[in-house]
mmCIF file of C-alpha atoms in Angstrom:
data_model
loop_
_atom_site.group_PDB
_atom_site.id
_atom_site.type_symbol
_atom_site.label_atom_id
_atom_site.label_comp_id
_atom_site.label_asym_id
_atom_site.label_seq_id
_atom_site.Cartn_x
_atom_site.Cartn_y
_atom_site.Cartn_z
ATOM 1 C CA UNK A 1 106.019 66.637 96.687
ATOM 2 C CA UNK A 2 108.609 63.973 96.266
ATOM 3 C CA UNK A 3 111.411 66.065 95.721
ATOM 4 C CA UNK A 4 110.712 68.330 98.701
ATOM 5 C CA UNK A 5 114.092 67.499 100.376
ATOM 6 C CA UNK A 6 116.221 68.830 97.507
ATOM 7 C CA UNK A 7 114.057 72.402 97.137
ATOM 8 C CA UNK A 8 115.253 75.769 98.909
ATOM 9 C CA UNK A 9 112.822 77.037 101.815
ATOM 10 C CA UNK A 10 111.604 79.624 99.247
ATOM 11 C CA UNK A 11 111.137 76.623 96.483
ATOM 12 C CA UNK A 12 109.185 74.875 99.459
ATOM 13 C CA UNK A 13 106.428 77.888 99.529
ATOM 14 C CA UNK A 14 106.102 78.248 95.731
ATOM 15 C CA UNK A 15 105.137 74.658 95.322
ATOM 16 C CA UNK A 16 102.479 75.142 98.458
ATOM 17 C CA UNK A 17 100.891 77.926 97.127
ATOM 18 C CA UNK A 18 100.700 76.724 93.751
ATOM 19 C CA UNK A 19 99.960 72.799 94.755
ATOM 20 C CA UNK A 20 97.022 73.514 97.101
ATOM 21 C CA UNK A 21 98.958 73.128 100.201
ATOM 22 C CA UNK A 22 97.332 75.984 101.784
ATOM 23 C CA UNK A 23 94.163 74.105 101.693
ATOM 24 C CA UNK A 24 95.442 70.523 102.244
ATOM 25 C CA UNK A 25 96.427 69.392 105.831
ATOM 26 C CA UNK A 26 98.151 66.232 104.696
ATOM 27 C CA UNK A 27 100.387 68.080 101.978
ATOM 28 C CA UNK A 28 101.193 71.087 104.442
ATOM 29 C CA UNK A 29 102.215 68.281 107.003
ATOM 30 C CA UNK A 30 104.766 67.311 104.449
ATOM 31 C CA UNK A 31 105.711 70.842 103.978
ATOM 32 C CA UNK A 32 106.911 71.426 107.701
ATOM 33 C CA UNK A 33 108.945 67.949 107.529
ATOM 34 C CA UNK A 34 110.769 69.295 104.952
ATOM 35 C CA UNK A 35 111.327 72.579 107.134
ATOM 36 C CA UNK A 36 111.694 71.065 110.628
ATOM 37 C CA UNK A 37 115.401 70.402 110.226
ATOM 38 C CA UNK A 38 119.039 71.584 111.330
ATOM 39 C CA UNK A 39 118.162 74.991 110.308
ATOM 40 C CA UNK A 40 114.755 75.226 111.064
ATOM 41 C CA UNK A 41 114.325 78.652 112.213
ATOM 42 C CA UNK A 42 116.034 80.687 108.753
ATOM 43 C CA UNK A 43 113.848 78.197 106.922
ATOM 44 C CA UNK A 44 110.504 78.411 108.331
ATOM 45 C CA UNK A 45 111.331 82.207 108.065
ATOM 46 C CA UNK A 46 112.408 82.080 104.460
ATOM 47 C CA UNK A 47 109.037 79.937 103.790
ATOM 48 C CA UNK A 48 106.947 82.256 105.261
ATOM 49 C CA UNK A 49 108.406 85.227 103.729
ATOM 50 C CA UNK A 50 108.378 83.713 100.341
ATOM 51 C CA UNK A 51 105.156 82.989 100.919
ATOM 52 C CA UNK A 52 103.824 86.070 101.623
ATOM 53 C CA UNK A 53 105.984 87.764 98.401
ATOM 54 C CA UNK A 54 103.257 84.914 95.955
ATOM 55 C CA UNK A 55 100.589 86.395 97.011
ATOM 56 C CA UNK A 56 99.529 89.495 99.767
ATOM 57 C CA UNK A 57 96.237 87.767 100.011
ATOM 58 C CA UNK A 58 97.200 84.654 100.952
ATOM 59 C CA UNK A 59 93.706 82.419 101.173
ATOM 60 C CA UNK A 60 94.443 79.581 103.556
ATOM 61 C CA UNK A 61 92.039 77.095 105.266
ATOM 62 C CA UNK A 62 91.608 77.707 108.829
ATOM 63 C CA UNK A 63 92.625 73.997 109.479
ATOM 64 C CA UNK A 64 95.846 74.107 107.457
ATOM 65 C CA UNK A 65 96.500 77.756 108.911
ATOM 66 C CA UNK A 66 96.012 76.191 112.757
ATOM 67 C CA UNK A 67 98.314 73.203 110.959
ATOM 68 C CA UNK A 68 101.167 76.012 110.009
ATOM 69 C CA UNK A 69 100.395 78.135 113.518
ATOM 70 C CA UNK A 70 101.202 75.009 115.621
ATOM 71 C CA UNK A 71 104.111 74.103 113.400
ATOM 72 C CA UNK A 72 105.900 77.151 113.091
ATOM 73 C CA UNK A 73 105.171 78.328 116.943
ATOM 74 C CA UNK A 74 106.927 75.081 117.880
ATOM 75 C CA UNK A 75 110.122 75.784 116.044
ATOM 76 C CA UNK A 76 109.866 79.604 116.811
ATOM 77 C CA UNK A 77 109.296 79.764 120.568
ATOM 78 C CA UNK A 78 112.579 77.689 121.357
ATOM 79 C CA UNK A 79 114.188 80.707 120.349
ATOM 80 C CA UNK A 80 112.211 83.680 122.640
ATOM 81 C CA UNK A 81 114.328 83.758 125.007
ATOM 82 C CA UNK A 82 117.222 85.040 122.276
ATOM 83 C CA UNK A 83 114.979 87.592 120.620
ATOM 84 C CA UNK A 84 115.803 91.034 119.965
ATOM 85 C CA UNK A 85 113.580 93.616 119.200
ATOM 86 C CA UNK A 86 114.322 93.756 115.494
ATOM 87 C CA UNK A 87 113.274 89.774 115.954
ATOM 88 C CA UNK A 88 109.750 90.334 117.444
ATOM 89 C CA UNK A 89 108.800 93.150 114.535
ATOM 90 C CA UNK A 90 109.863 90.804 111.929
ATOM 91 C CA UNK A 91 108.187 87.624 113.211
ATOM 92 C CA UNK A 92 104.503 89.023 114.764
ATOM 93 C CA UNK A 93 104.459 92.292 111.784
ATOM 94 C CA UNK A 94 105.436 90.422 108.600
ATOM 95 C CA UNK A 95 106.575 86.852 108.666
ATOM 96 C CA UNK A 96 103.942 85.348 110.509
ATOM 97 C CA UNK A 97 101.003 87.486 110.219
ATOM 98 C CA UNK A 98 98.846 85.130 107.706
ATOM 99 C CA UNK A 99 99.133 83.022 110.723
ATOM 100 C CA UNK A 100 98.317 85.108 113.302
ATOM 101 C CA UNK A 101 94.125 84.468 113.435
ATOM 102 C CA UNK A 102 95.209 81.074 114.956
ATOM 103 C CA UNK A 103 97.694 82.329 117.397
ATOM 104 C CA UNK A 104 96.001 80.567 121.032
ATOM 105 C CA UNK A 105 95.896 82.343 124.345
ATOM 106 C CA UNK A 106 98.577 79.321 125.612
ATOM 107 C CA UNK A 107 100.892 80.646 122.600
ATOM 108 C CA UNK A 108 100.694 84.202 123.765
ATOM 109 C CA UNK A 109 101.215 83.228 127.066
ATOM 110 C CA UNK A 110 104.218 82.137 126.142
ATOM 111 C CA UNK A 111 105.007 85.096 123.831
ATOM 112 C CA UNK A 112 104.128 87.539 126.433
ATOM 113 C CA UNK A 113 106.612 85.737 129.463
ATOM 114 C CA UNK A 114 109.680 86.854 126.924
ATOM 115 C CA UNK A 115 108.372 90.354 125.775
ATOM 116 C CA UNK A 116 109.324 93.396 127.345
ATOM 117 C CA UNK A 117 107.170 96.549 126.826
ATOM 118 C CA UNK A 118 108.559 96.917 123.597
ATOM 119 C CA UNK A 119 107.830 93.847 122.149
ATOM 120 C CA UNK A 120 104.190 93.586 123.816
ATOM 121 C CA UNK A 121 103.153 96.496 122.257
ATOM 122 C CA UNK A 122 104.645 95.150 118.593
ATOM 123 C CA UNK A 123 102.579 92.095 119.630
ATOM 124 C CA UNK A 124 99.255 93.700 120.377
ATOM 125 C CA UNK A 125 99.744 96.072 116.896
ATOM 126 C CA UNK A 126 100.617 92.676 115.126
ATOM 127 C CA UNK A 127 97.372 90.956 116.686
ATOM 128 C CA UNK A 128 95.177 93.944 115.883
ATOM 129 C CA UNK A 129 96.160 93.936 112.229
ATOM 130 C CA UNK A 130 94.380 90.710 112.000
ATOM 131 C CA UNK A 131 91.665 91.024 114.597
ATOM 132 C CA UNK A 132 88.948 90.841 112.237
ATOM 133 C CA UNK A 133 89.901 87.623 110.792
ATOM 134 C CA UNK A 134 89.509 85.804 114.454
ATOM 135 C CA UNK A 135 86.562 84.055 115.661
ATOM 136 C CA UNK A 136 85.160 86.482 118.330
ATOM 137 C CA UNK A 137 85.728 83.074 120.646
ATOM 138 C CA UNK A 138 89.434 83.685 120.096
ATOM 139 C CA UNK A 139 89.207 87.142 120.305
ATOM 140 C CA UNK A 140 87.912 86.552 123.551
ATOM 141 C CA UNK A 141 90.343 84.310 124.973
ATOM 142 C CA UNK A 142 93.409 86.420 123.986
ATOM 143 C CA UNK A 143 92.171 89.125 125.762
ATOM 144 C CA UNK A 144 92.921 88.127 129.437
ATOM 145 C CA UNK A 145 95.832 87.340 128.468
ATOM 146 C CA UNK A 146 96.606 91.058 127.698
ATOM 147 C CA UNK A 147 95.378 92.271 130.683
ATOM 148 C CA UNK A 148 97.253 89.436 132.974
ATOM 149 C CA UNK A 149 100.262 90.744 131.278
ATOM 150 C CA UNK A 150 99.915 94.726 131.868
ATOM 151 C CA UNK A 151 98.527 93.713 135.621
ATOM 152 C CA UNK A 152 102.126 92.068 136.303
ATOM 153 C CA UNK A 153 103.981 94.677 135.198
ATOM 154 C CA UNK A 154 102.114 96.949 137.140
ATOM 155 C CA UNK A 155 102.513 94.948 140.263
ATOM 156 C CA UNK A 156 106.170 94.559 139.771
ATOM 157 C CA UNK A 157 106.543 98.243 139.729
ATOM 158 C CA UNK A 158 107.117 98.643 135.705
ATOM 159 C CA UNK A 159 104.691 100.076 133.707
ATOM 160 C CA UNK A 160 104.014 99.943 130.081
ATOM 161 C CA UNK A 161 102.910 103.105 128.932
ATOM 162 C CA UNK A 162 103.801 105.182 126.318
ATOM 163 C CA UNK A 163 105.385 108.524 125.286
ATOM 164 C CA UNK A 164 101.676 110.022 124.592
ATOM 165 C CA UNK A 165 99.659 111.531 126.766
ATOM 166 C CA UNK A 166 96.433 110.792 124.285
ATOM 167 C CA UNK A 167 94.153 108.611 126.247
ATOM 168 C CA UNK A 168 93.261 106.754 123.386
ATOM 169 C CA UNK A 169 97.103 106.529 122.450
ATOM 170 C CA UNK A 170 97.635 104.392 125.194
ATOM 171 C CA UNK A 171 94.569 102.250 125.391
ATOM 172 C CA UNK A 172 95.484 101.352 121.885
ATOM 173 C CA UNK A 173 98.604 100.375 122.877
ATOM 174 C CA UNK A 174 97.946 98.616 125.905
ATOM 175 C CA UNK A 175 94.871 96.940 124.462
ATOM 176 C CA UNK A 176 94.556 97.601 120.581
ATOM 177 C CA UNK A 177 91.269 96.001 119.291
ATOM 178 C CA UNK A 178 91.465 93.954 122.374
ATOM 179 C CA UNK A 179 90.293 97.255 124.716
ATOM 180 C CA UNK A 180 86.357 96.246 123.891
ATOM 181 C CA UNK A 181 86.844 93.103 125.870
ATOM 182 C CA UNK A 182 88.419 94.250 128.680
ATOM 183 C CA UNK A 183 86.138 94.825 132.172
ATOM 184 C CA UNK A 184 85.731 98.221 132.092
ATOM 185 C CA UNK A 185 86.845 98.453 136.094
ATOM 186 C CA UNK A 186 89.852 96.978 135.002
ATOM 187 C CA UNK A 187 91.005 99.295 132.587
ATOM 188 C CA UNK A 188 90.036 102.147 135.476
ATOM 189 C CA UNK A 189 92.224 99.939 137.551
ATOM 190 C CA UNK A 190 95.170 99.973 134.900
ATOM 191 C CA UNK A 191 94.513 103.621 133.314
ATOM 192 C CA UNK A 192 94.426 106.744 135.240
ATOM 193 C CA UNK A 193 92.172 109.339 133.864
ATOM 194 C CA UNK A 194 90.163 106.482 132.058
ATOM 195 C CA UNK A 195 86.918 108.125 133.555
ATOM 196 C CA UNK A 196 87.141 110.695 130.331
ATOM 197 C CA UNK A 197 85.403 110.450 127.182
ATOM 198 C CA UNK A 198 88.757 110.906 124.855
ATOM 199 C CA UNK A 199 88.435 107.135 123.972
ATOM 200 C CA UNK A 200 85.268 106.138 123.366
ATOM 201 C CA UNK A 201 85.834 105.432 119.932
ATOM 202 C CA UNK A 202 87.850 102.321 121.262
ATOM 203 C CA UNK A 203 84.952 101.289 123.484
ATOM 204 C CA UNK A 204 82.355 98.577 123.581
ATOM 205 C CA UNK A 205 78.947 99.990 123.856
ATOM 206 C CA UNK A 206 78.358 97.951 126.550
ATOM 207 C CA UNK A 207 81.507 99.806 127.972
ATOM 208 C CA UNK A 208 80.699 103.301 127.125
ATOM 209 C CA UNK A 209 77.589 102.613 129.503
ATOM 210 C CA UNK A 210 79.287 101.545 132.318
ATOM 211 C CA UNK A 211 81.301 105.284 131.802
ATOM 212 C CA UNK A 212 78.354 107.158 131.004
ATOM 213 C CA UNK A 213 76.783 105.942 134.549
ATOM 214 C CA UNK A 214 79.988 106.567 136.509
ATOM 215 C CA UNK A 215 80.777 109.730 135.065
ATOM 216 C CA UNK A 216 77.821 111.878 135.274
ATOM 217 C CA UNK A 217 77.115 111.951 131.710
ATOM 218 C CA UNK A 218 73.541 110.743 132.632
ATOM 219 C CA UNK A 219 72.733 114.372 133.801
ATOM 220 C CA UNK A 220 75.014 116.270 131.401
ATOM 221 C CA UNK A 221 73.696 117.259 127.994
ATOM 222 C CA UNK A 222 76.687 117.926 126.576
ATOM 223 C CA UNK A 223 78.294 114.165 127.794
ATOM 224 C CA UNK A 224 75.535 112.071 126.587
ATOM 225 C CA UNK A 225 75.498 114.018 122.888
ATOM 226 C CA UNK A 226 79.365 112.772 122.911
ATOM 227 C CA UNK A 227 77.852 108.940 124.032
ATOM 228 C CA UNK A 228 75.261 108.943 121.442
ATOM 229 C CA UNK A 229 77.580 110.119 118.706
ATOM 230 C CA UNK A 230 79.757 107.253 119.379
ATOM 231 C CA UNK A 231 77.153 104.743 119.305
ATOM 232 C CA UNK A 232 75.064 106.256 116.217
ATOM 233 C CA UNK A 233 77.993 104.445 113.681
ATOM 234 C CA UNK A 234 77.822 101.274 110.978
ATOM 235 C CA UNK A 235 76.001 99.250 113.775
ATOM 236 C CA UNK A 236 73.820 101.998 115.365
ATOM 237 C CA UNK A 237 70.817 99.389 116.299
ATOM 238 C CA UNK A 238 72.595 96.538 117.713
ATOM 239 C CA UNK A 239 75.321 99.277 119.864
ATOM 240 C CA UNK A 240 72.470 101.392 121.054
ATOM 241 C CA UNK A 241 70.075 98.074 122.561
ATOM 242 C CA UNK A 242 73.925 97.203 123.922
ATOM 243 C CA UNK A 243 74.144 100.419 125.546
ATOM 244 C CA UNK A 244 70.570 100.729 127.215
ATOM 245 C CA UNK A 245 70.335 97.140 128.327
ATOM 246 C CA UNK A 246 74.027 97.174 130.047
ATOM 247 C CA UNK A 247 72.978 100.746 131.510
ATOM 248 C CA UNK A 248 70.114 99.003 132.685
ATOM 249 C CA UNK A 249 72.250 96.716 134.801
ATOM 250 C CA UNK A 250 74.217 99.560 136.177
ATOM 251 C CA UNK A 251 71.490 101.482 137.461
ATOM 252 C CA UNK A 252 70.168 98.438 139.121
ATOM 253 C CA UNK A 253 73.848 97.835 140.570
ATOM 254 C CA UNK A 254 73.359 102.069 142.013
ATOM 255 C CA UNK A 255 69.770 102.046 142.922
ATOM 256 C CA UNK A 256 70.898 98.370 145.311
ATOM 257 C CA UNK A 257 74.232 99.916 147.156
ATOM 258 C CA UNK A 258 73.437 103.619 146.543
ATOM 259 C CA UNK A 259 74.624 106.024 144.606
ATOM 260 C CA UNK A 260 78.247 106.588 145.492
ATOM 261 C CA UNK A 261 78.985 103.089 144.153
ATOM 262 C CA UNK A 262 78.550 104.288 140.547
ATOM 263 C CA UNK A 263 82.306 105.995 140.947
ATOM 264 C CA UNK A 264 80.459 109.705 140.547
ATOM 265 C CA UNK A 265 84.238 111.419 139.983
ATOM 266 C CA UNK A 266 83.986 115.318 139.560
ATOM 267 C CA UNK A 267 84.228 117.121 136.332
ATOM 268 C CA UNK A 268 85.654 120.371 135.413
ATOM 269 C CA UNK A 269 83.130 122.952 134.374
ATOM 270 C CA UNK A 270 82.938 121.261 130.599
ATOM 271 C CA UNK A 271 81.943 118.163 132.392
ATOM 272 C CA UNK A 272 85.141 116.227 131.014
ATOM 273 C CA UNK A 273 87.965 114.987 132.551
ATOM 274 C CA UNK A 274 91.344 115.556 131.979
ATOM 275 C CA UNK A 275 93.222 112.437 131.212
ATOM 276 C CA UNK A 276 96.346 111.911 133.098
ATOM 277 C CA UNK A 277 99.210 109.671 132.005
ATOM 278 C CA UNK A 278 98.174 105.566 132.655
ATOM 279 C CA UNK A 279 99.586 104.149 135.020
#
């Protein structure tokens, strides 16, 4: 690594992936000295695209990857405020999405206070690429920062839906991946029509319960066939104890303030709602 100065930003992420940079704090360190200069911007985005061309898989320690999240973030946010939409596809979709599992709620805070609709919904696409690879802690801690976002725009008077009027269309693009952390009276709040049983693939069990109280589905055979379908997937066990014990709450929630408070909305003669545009 002594003759990191004279190498090109590309140079820079051959040598890391073939040194062991990726899983070295100390040499990655190095790395972003070298790239932390005049034209720090092109050449963290040169590295990173370079980068990405040695190898699609790239296997980086999650140390060295928060090292590289921090790093780059530091050099990249300065610039927000000049992005243009081309800029926030090719940052959050391709340049920086080995990085993204370490992306911090405080980061997206930041993200989010430059994005227009547009952007946010590149953002949540580019953060539900890589939602698997998060720690269900960070998973967790992104998520109100979704819904702060979508709850602003709605009280300013600008909305953030899309051209679709699929209700899981716009859940995914409001929430992506995100949606199953989301309080379920929130996204009734945010989503008109949410009381319908179009998205419950993109629900937690825990949240198709909380819908399967309030909608009647409890005393409609055809509704709770639809729950029970969605539940009876890869992790049938663990989303169907989910379900019961979290409907278990609910009912206690009715049976305290009477029934009324379970949000009983009427149904068409199918028993399902039609979904209106969000918002």
């Amino acid at each position: 690594f002594e003759a990191l100065d004279l190498l090109s930003a590309s140079q820079v992420a051959q040598l890391a992936a073939q040194s062991g940079a990726l899983n070295n704090a100390d040499l990655i360190r190095l790395v972003f000295d070298r790239l932390d200069g005049d034209n720090a911007l092109q050449d963290v985005g040169e590295f990173l695209t370079a980068l990405l061309r040695t190898s699609q898989a790239l296997d980086i320690n999650p140390v060295v990857r928060d090292i590289m999240m921090n790093r780059a973030f530091a050099i990249l946010s300065l610039h927000f405020e000049d992005f243009e939409s081309h800029d926030w596809v090719s940052w959050f979709t391709v340049k920086l999405v080995s990085l993204l599992p370490s992306l911090t709620a405080e980061m997206l805070q930041r993200v989010t206070s430059y994005t227009d609709c547009d952007a946010y919904h590149v953002i949540v696409g580019a953060l539900s690429s890589v939602f698997e690879q998060m720690t269900s802690l960070r998973q967790q801690e992104l998520t109100p920062v979704l819904l702060g976002y979508l709850k602003q725009r709605r009280a300013s008077g600008s909305t953030c839906s899309t051209n679709s009027s699929n209700l899981s269309t716009y859940l995914w693009a409001c929430f992506g991946k995100f949606s199953i952390y989301v309080d379920y009276e929130d996204l009734r709040g945010l989503i008109e029509g949410f009381g319908s049983f179009e998205a419950l693939d993109l629900l937690s069990a825990s949240q198709v319960a909380q819908l399967a109280a309030q909608s009647g589905a409890l005393n409609n055979a055809d509704l709770i066939r639809l729950v029970f379908d969605r539940l009876d997937g890869d992790n049938a066990l663990q989303d169907v104890g989910e379900f019961l014990t979290a409907l278990l709450r609910t009912s206690q929630v009715c049976s305290r303030f009477g029934h009324q408070s379970c949000g009983e909305r009427h149904h068409d003669e199918s028993g399902l709602r039609h979904p209106q545009p969000p918002f």
